mmCIF file of C-alpha atoms in Angstrom:
data_model
loop_
_atom_site.group_PDB
_atom_site.id
_atom_site.type_symbol
_atom_site.label_atom_id
_atom_site.label_comp_id
_atom_site.label_asym_id
_atom_site.label_seq_id
_atom_site.Cartn_x
_atom_site.Cartn_y
_atom_site.Cartn_z
ATOM 1 C CA UNK A 156 9.620 16.187 33.179
ATOM 2 C CA UNK A 157 12.149 18.644 31.551
ATOM 3 C CA UNK A 158 15.631 17.833 32.579
ATOM 4 C CA UNK A 159 18.393 20.553 32.676
ATOM 5 C CA UNK A 160 21.477 20.129 30.404
ATOM 6 C CA UNK A 161 24.941 19.809 31.661
ATOM 7 C CA UNK A 162 26.220 23.127 32.902
ATOM 8 C CA UNK A 163 29.042 22.957 30.051
ATOM 9 C CA UNK A 164 27.020 21.910 27.149
ATOM 10 C CA UNK A 165 24.789 24.895 27.855
ATOM 11 C CA UNK A 166 27.647 27.189 27.822
ATOM 12 C CA UNK A 167 29.015 25.813 25.107
ATOM 13 C CA UNK A 168 25.345 25.902 23.245
ATOM 14 C CA UNK A 169 25.103 29.510 25.031
ATOM 15 C CA UNK A 170 28.486 30.501 23.476
ATOM 16 C CA UNK A 171 28.177 29.162 19.914
ATOM 17 C CA UNK A 172 24.378 31.198 19.920
ATOM 18 C CA UNK A 173 26.107 34.201 20.309
ATOM 19 C CA UNK A 174 28.597 33.946 17.720
ATOM 20 C CA UNK A 175 25.628 32.837 15.221
ATOM 21 C CA UNK A 176 22.660 34.647 16.111
ATOM 22 C CA UNK A 177 23.783 37.732 18.047
ATOM 23 C CA UNK A 178 20.135 39.337 18.423
ATOM 24 C CA UNK A 179 18.566 36.314 20.812
ATOM 25 C CA UNK A 180 18.281 37.339 24.046
ATOM 26 C CA UNK A 181 20.033 34.701 26.494
ATOM 27 C CA UNK A 182 17.996 35.029 29.369
ATOM 28 C CA UNK A 183 15.510 32.760 28.957
ATOM 29 C CA UNK A 184 18.098 30.088 28.279
ATOM 30 C CA UNK A 185 19.422 30.925 31.323
ATOM 31 C CA UNK A 186 16.069 30.072 33.530
ATOM 32 C CA UNK A 187 16.036 26.929 31.834
ATOM 33 C CA UNK A 188 19.529 25.427 32.884
ATOM 34 C CA UNK A 189 19.994 27.384 35.957
ATOM 35 C CA UNK A 190 17.811 25.145 38.381
ATOM 36 C CA UNK A 191 17.346 21.599 38.780
ATOM 37 C CA UNK A 192 13.770 22.338 38.354
ATOM 38 C CA UNK A 193 13.524 23.241 34.853
ATOM 39 C CA UNK A 194 10.120 22.675 33.874
ATOM 40 C CA UNK A 195 9.034 25.187 36.548
ATOM 41 C CA UNK A 196 11.397 27.445 35.579
ATOM 42 C CA UNK A 197 10.091 26.979 31.702
ATOM 43 C CA UNK A 198 6.425 27.592 33.280
ATOM 44 C CA UNK A 199 6.964 30.650 35.173
ATOM 45 C CA UNK A 200 8.477 32.306 32.447
ATOM 46 C CA UNK A 201 7.032 35.119 30.974
ATOM 47 C CA UNK A 202 7.588 33.552 27.187
ATOM 48 C CA UNK A 203 5.595 30.508 25.995
ATOM 49 C CA UNK A 204 6.254 27.194 25.668
ATOM 50 C CA UNK A 205 6.631 27.787 22.030
ATOM 51 C CA UNK A 206 8.993 30.771 22.667
ATOM 52 C CA UNK A 207 11.030 28.539 24.629
ATOM 53 C CA UNK A 208 10.688 25.811 21.872
ATOM 54 C CA UNK A 209 11.926 28.382 19.792
ATOM 55 C CA UNK A 210 15.169 29.131 22.100
ATOM 56 C CA UNK A 211 15.937 25.716 21.796
ATOM 57 C CA UNK A 212 15.388 25.093 18.030
ATOM 58 C CA UNK A 213 18.105 27.799 17.787
ATOM 59 C CA UNK A 214 21.112 26.169 19.518
ATOM 60 C CA UNK A 215 19.871 22.750 18.267
ATOM 61 C CA UNK A 216 20.902 24.017 14.561
ATOM 62 C CA UNK A 217 24.207 25.877 16.010
ATOM 63 C CA UNK A 218 24.886 22.734 17.917
ATOM 64 C CA UNK A 219 24.440 20.519 14.576
ATOM 65 C CA UNK A 220 26.201 23.476 12.451
ATOM 66 C CA UNK A 221 29.412 22.725 14.920
ATOM 67 C CA UNK A 222 28.788 19.414 14.889
ATOM 68 C CA UNK A 223 28.575 18.843 18.743
ATOM 69 C CA UNK A 224 26.118 16.053 18.812
ATOM 70 C CA UNK A 225 25.664 15.235 21.860
ATOM 71 C CA UNK A 226 24.810 18.525 22.775
ATOM 72 C CA UNK A 227 22.148 18.222 19.783
ATOM 73 C CA UNK A 228 20.713 14.979 21.436
ATOM 74 C CA UNK A 229 20.149 16.640 24.553
ATOM 75 C CA UNK A 230 18.505 19.643 22.928
ATOM 76 C CA UNK A 231 16.216 17.427 21.007
ATOM 77 C CA UNK A 232 14.948 15.886 24.421
ATOM 78 C CA UNK A 233 14.318 19.268 25.333
ATOM 79 C CA UNK A 234 12.305 20.138 22.609
ATOM 80 C CA UNK A 235 10.181 17.297 22.656
ATOM 81 C CA UNK A 236 9.117 17.249 26.532
ATOM 82 C CA UNK A 237 8.174 21.403 25.182
ATOM 83 C CA UNK A 238 5.887 19.757 22.447
ATOM 84 C CA UNK A 239 4.511 17.097 24.566
ATOM 85 C CA UNK A 240 3.456 19.868 27.402
ATOM 86 C CA UNK A 241 2.123 22.657 24.918
ATOM 87 C CA UNK A 242 -1.563 21.586 24.448
ATOM 88 C CA UNK A 243 -2.529 24.131 21.414
ATOM 89 C CA UNK A 244 0.594 22.823 19.110
ATOM 90 C CA UNK A 245 -0.660 19.242 20.052
ATOM 91 C CA UNK A 246 -4.505 20.474 18.968
ATOM 92 C CA UNK A 247 -3.002 21.751 15.679
ATOM 93 C CA UNK A 248 -1.250 18.538 14.823
ATOM 94 C CA UNK A 249 -4.686 16.233 15.680
ATOM 95 C CA UNK A 250 -6.376 18.627 13.814
ATOM 96 C CA UNK A 251 -3.574 18.450 10.510
ATOM 97 C CA UNK A 252 -3.811 14.867 11.039
ATOM 98 C CA UNK A 253 -7.663 14.696 10.930
ATOM 99 C CA UNK A 254 -7.616 16.298 7.927
ATOM 100 C CA UNK A 255 -5.028 15.036 5.906
ATOM 101 C CA UNK A 256 -6.529 11.562 6.362
ATOM 102 C CA UNK A 257 -10.101 13.666 5.132
ATOM 103 C CA UNK A 258 -11.946 12.370 8.798
ATOM 104 C CA UNK A 259 -13.749 15.658 8.582
ATOM 105 C CA UNK A 260 -16.422 15.052 11.482
ATOM 106 C CA UNK A 261 -12.934 14.452 13.591
ATOM 107 C CA UNK A 262 -11.522 17.286 12.052
ATOM 108 C CA UNK A 263 -14.562 19.760 13.182
ATOM 109 C CA UNK A 264 -15.022 18.191 16.864
ATOM 110 C CA UNK A 265 -11.059 19.214 17.035
ATOM 111 C CA UNK A 266 -11.346 22.717 15.651
ATOM 112 C CA UNK A 267 -14.314 23.430 18.234
ATOM 113 C CA UNK A 268 -11.377 22.369 20.882
ATOM 114 C CA UNK A 269 -8.769 24.469 19.632
ATOM 115 C CA UNK A 270 -10.972 27.658 19.351
ATOM 116 C CA UNK A 271 -12.070 26.988 23.331
ATOM 117 C CA UNK A 272 -8.429 26.856 23.776
ATOM 118 C CA UNK A 273 -7.387 30.032 21.729
ATOM 119 C CA UNK A 274 -10.721 31.816 23.361
ATOM 120 C CA UNK A 275 -8.361 31.754 26.914
ATOM 121 C CA UNK A 276 -4.607 31.495 25.259
ATOM 122 C CA UNK A 277 -5.476 34.177 22.569
ATOM 123 C CA UNK A 278 -4.875 33.911 18.762
ATOM 124 C CA UNK A 279 -2.738 30.860 17.289
ATOM 125 C CA UNK A 280 0.381 30.868 18.807
ATOM 126 C CA UNK A 281 2.281 31.847 16.290
ATOM 127 C CA UNK A 282 5.896 30.300 17.355
ATOM 128 C CA UNK A 283 4.105 27.353 17.004
ATOM 129 C CA UNK A 284 3.033 27.764 13.213
ATOM 130 C CA UNK A 285 4.731 27.129 9.902
ATOM 131 C CA UNK A 286 5.036 29.756 7.145
ATOM 132 C CA UNK A 287 3.949 27.055 5.221
ATOM 133 C CA UNK A 288 1.097 24.937 5.237
ATOM 134 C CA UNK A 289 -0.390 21.513 2.610
ATOM 135 C CA UNK A 290 -4.220 21.068 2.474
ATOM 136 C CA UNK A 291 -6.315 18.512 0.722
ATOM 137 C CA UNK A 292 -9.952 19.014 0.739
ATOM 138 C CA UNK A 293 -11.748 16.419 -1.325
ATOM 139 C CA UNK A 294 -8.794 15.555 -3.884
ATOM 140 C CA UNK A 295 -7.872 19.747 -4.368
ATOM 141 C CA UNK A 296 -4.952 20.501 -2.526
ATOM 142 C CA UNK A 297 -4.028 24.052 -1.855
ATOM 143 C CA UNK A 298 0.063 24.644 -0.623
ATOM 144 C CA UNK A 299 0.462 28.024 0.661
ATOM 145 C CA UNK A 300 3.945 29.447 1.576
ATOM 146 C CA UNK A 301 4.899 32.533 3.030
ATOM 147 C CA UNK A 302 7.817 35.476 2.776
ATOM 148 C CA UNK A 303 8.823 38.606 4.357
ATOM 149 C CA UNK A 304 9.624 41.457 1.082
ATOM 150 C CA UNK A 305 11.823 43.806 3.217
ATOM 151 C CA UNK A 306 12.302 46.229 0.303
ATOM 152 C CA UNK A 307 8.134 47.026 0.793
ATOM 153 C CA UNK A 308 8.273 47.129 4.160
ATOM 154 C CA UNK A 309 8.232 50.250 6.785
ATOM 155 C CA UNK A 310 9.058 48.844 10.197
ATOM 156 C CA UNK A 311 9.268 53.013 11.479
ATOM 157 C CA UNK A 312 5.609 52.696 10.762
ATOM 158 C CA UNK A 313 4.777 49.401 11.886
ATOM 159 C CA UNK A 314 4.491 48.844 8.263
ATOM 160 C CA UNK A 315 5.196 44.671 7.090
ATOM 161 C CA UNK A 316 4.565 43.686 3.673
ATOM 162 C CA UNK A 317 4.413 39.401 3.312
ATOM 163 C CA UNK A 318 3.969 38.000 0.327
ATOM 164 C CA UNK A 319 2.632 33.910 -0.136
ATOM 165 C CA UNK A 320 2.897 31.639 -2.963
ATOM 166 C CA UNK A 321 -0.069 29.889 -3.936
ATOM 167 C CA UNK A 322 0.064 26.001 -5.527
ATOM 168 C CA UNK A 323 -3.400 24.586 -6.134
ATOM 169 C CA UNK A 324 -3.528 21.144 -7.300
ATOM 170 C CA UNK A 325 -6.154 19.330 -8.470
ATOM 171 C CA UNK A 326 -5.832 15.536 -7.682
ATOM 172 C CA UNK A 327 -9.312 14.481 -7.862
ATOM 173 C CA UNK A 328 -10.787 13.042 -11.081
ATOM 174 C CA UNK A 329 -13.346 15.718 -11.839
ATOM 175 C CA UNK A 330 -12.715 19.201 -13.771
ATOM 176 C CA UNK A 331 -13.007 21.975 -11.317
ATOM 177 C CA UNK A 332 -13.417 25.364 -11.624
ATOM 178 C CA UNK A 333 -11.800 28.371 -8.969
ATOM 179 C CA UNK A 334 -14.445 30.750 -8.618
ATOM 180 C CA UNK A 335 -14.584 32.930 -5.164
ATOM 181 C CA UNK A 336 -11.602 33.066 -2.799
ATOM 182 C CA UNK A 337 -12.322 33.906 1.287
ATOM 183 C CA UNK A 338 -8.967 34.864 3.362
ATOM 184 C CA UNK A 339 -9.110 35.519 7.236
ATOM 185 C CA UNK A 340 -5.896 37.610 8.507
ATOM 186 C CA UNK A 341 -5.028 37.768 12.005
ATOM 187 C CA UNK A 342 -2.285 39.657 13.381
ATOM 188 C CA UNK A 343 -0.400 39.198 16.582
ATOM 189 C CA UNK A 344 -2.359 41.296 18.481
ATOM 190 C CA UNK A 345 -5.783 39.474 17.289
ATOM 191 C CA UNK A 346 -7.027 41.841 14.902
ATOM 192 C CA UNK A 347 -8.951 39.983 12.162
ATOM 193 C CA UNK A 348 -9.776 41.311 8.859
ATOM 194 C CA UNK A 349 -11.699 38.868 6.228
ATOM 195 C CA UNK A 350 -11.158 39.594 2.450
ATOM 196 C CA UNK A 351 -13.581 38.108 0.257
ATOM 197 C CA UNK A 352 -13.770 37.939 -3.863
ATOM 198 C CA UNK A 353 -13.832 35.984 -7.327
ATOM 199 C CA UNK A 354 -11.261 33.988 -7.947
ATOM 200 C CA UNK A 355 -7.668 34.997 -7.906
ATOM 201 C CA UNK A 356 -5.286 37.600 -9.257
ATOM 202 C CA UNK A 357 -8.055 38.284 -11.900
ATOM 203 C CA UNK A 358 -8.446 34.699 -12.935
ATOM 204 C CA UNK A 359 -11.008 31.674 -12.178
ATOM 205 C CA UNK A 360 -8.586 28.832 -13.505
ATOM 206 C CA UNK A 361 -9.931 25.799 -14.787
ATOM 207 C CA UNK A 362 -7.854 22.618 -13.542
ATOM 208 C CA UNK A 363 -8.307 19.004 -15.267
ATOM 209 C CA UNK A 364 -7.148 16.122 -13.148
ATOM 210 C CA UNK A 365 -3.455 16.017 -12.410
ATOM 211 C CA UNK A 366 -3.187 19.934 -13.397
ATOM 212 C CA UNK A 367 -2.024 22.951 -10.968
ATOM 213 C CA UNK A 368 -2.541 26.671 -10.833
ATOM 214 C CA UNK A 369 0.048 28.620 -9.142
ATOM 215 C CA UNK A 370 0.341 32.055 -8.175
ATOM 216 C CA UNK A 371 1.545 34.813 -5.871
ATOM 217 C CA UNK A 372 0.379 38.151 -4.185
ATOM 218 C CA UNK A 373 1.043 40.578 -0.957
ATOM 219 C CA UNK A 374 -0.411 40.830 2.817
ATOM 220 C CA UNK A 375 -0.120 43.941 4.659
ATOM 221 C CA UNK A 376 -0.103 43.928 8.299
ATOM 222 C CA UNK A 377 0.976 46.778 10.733
ATOM 223 C CA UNK A 378 2.759 44.461 12.814
ATOM 224 C CA UNK A 379 5.369 42.398 12.642
ATOM 225 C CA UNK A 380 3.564 38.605 12.787
ATOM 226 C CA UNK A 381 0.084 37.732 12.128
ATOM 227 C CA UNK A 382 -1.222 34.603 10.047
ATOM 228 C CA UNK A 383 -3.943 33.572 7.129
ATOM 229 C CA UNK A 384 -6.242 30.947 6.431
ATOM 230 C CA UNK A 385 -9.046 30.912 4.337
ATOM 231 C CA UNK A 386 -10.873 28.626 1.603
ATOM 232 C CA UNK A 387 -11.723 28.384 -2.186
ATOM 233 C CA UNK A 388 -15.076 27.702 -3.699
ATOM 234 C CA UNK A 389 -14.972 25.325 -6.795
ATOM 235 C CA UNK A 390 -17.200 24.409 -9.195
ATOM 236 C CA UNK A 391 -17.163 20.893 -10.671
ATOM 237 C CA UNK A 392 -17.880 20.482 -14.197
ATOM 238 C CA UNK A 393 -21.135 18.555 -14.918
ATOM 239 C CA UNK A 394 -20.179 15.684 -17.791
ATOM 240 C CA UNK A 395 -24.121 15.614 -18.594
ATOM 241 C CA UNK A 396 -24.461 18.666 -19.859
ATOM 242 C CA UNK A 397 -20.774 20.296 -19.950
ATOM 243 C CA UNK A 398 -21.730 23.387 -17.297
ATOM 244 C CA UNK A 399 -19.780 23.955 -14.191
ATOM 245 C CA UNK A 400 -22.468 23.448 -10.831
ATOM 246 C CA UNK A 401 -21.979 26.705 -8.791
ATOM 247 C CA UNK A 402 -20.425 26.677 -4.983
ATOM 248 C CA UNK A 403 -20.292 22.675 -5.295
ATOM 249 C CA UNK A 404 -16.650 22.418 -3.226
ATOM 250 C CA UNK A 405 -15.242 24.485 -0.503
ATOM 251 C CA UNK A 406 -11.792 23.787 -0.463
ATOM 252 C CA UNK A 407 -9.876 24.883 2.826
ATOM 253 C CA UNK A 408 -6.736 26.665 3.012
ATOM 254 C CA UNK A 409 -4.138 25.618 5.979
ATOM 255 C CA UNK A 410 -3.549 28.328 8.449
ATOM 256 C CA UNK A 411 0.012 29.707 7.911
ATOM 257 C CA UNK A 412 2.204 32.243 9.421
ATOM 258 C CA UNK A 413 3.338 35.725 8.237
ATOM 259 C CA UNK A 414 6.659 36.956 10.305
ATOM 260 C CA UNK A 415 9.535 39.222 9.198
ATOM 261 C CA UNK A 416 11.957 36.458 10.918
ATOM 262 C CA UNK A 417 10.872 33.972 7.944
ATOM 263 C CA UNK A 418 12.233 33.788 4.586
ATOM 264 C CA UNK A 419 12.657 36.982 2.722
ATOM 265 C CA UNK A 420 12.992 38.433 -0.704
ATOM 266 C CA UNK A 421 14.214 41.628 -2.386
#
């Protein structure tokens, strides 16, 4: 059960947040601390659990910045309790853990469970997603990091431009070549677009064991938030004849968030 914070601590937290992040709406915070039954207030709120968690995380960051560690500890407990109540977040974490441990049969079952939940709750809870991902498939690691490009965006016409930085590292003992890409792009309204094509940025890089390839690209959205995921298809070098075998390996790209509130660059 979520425990309300002491009134004096919440007053200090709200004051700190107002000074540090004036754009944040304080109404949900008042609902969290105004009743002895905090859990009911949170679940009854029009905001998602993840949205509530995001607000408390902002308060936590402010408390740490101002060295109010007693308040920070109380806020951390609130966050942990919110996370335990967030079914979508828990399933996302189970899926990430299964993939990291290369338990792909388990990951497939969890993925089905996740799709059933998303059919009920809508697309991925964006507040629960990070703007980065790190997934290993059969020894090939793909790290993603997104960033917002305000200089190329036009908020007045709902046009947001995001960049993403990709790092592909061959941690296997084989020589592999990237052949194709497949992106699935979903915006916060649930609109989905798929992009397929040969290579990346006009290249089909060959990766020796231990080597990496990096590149950057952009993704436009007609809203302020969304997420990307997908896969790269790799061919593996056959040492017996020196040729690459087409489509041997499908390397997953973990889901990551696109957000105007995330990291930005000119």
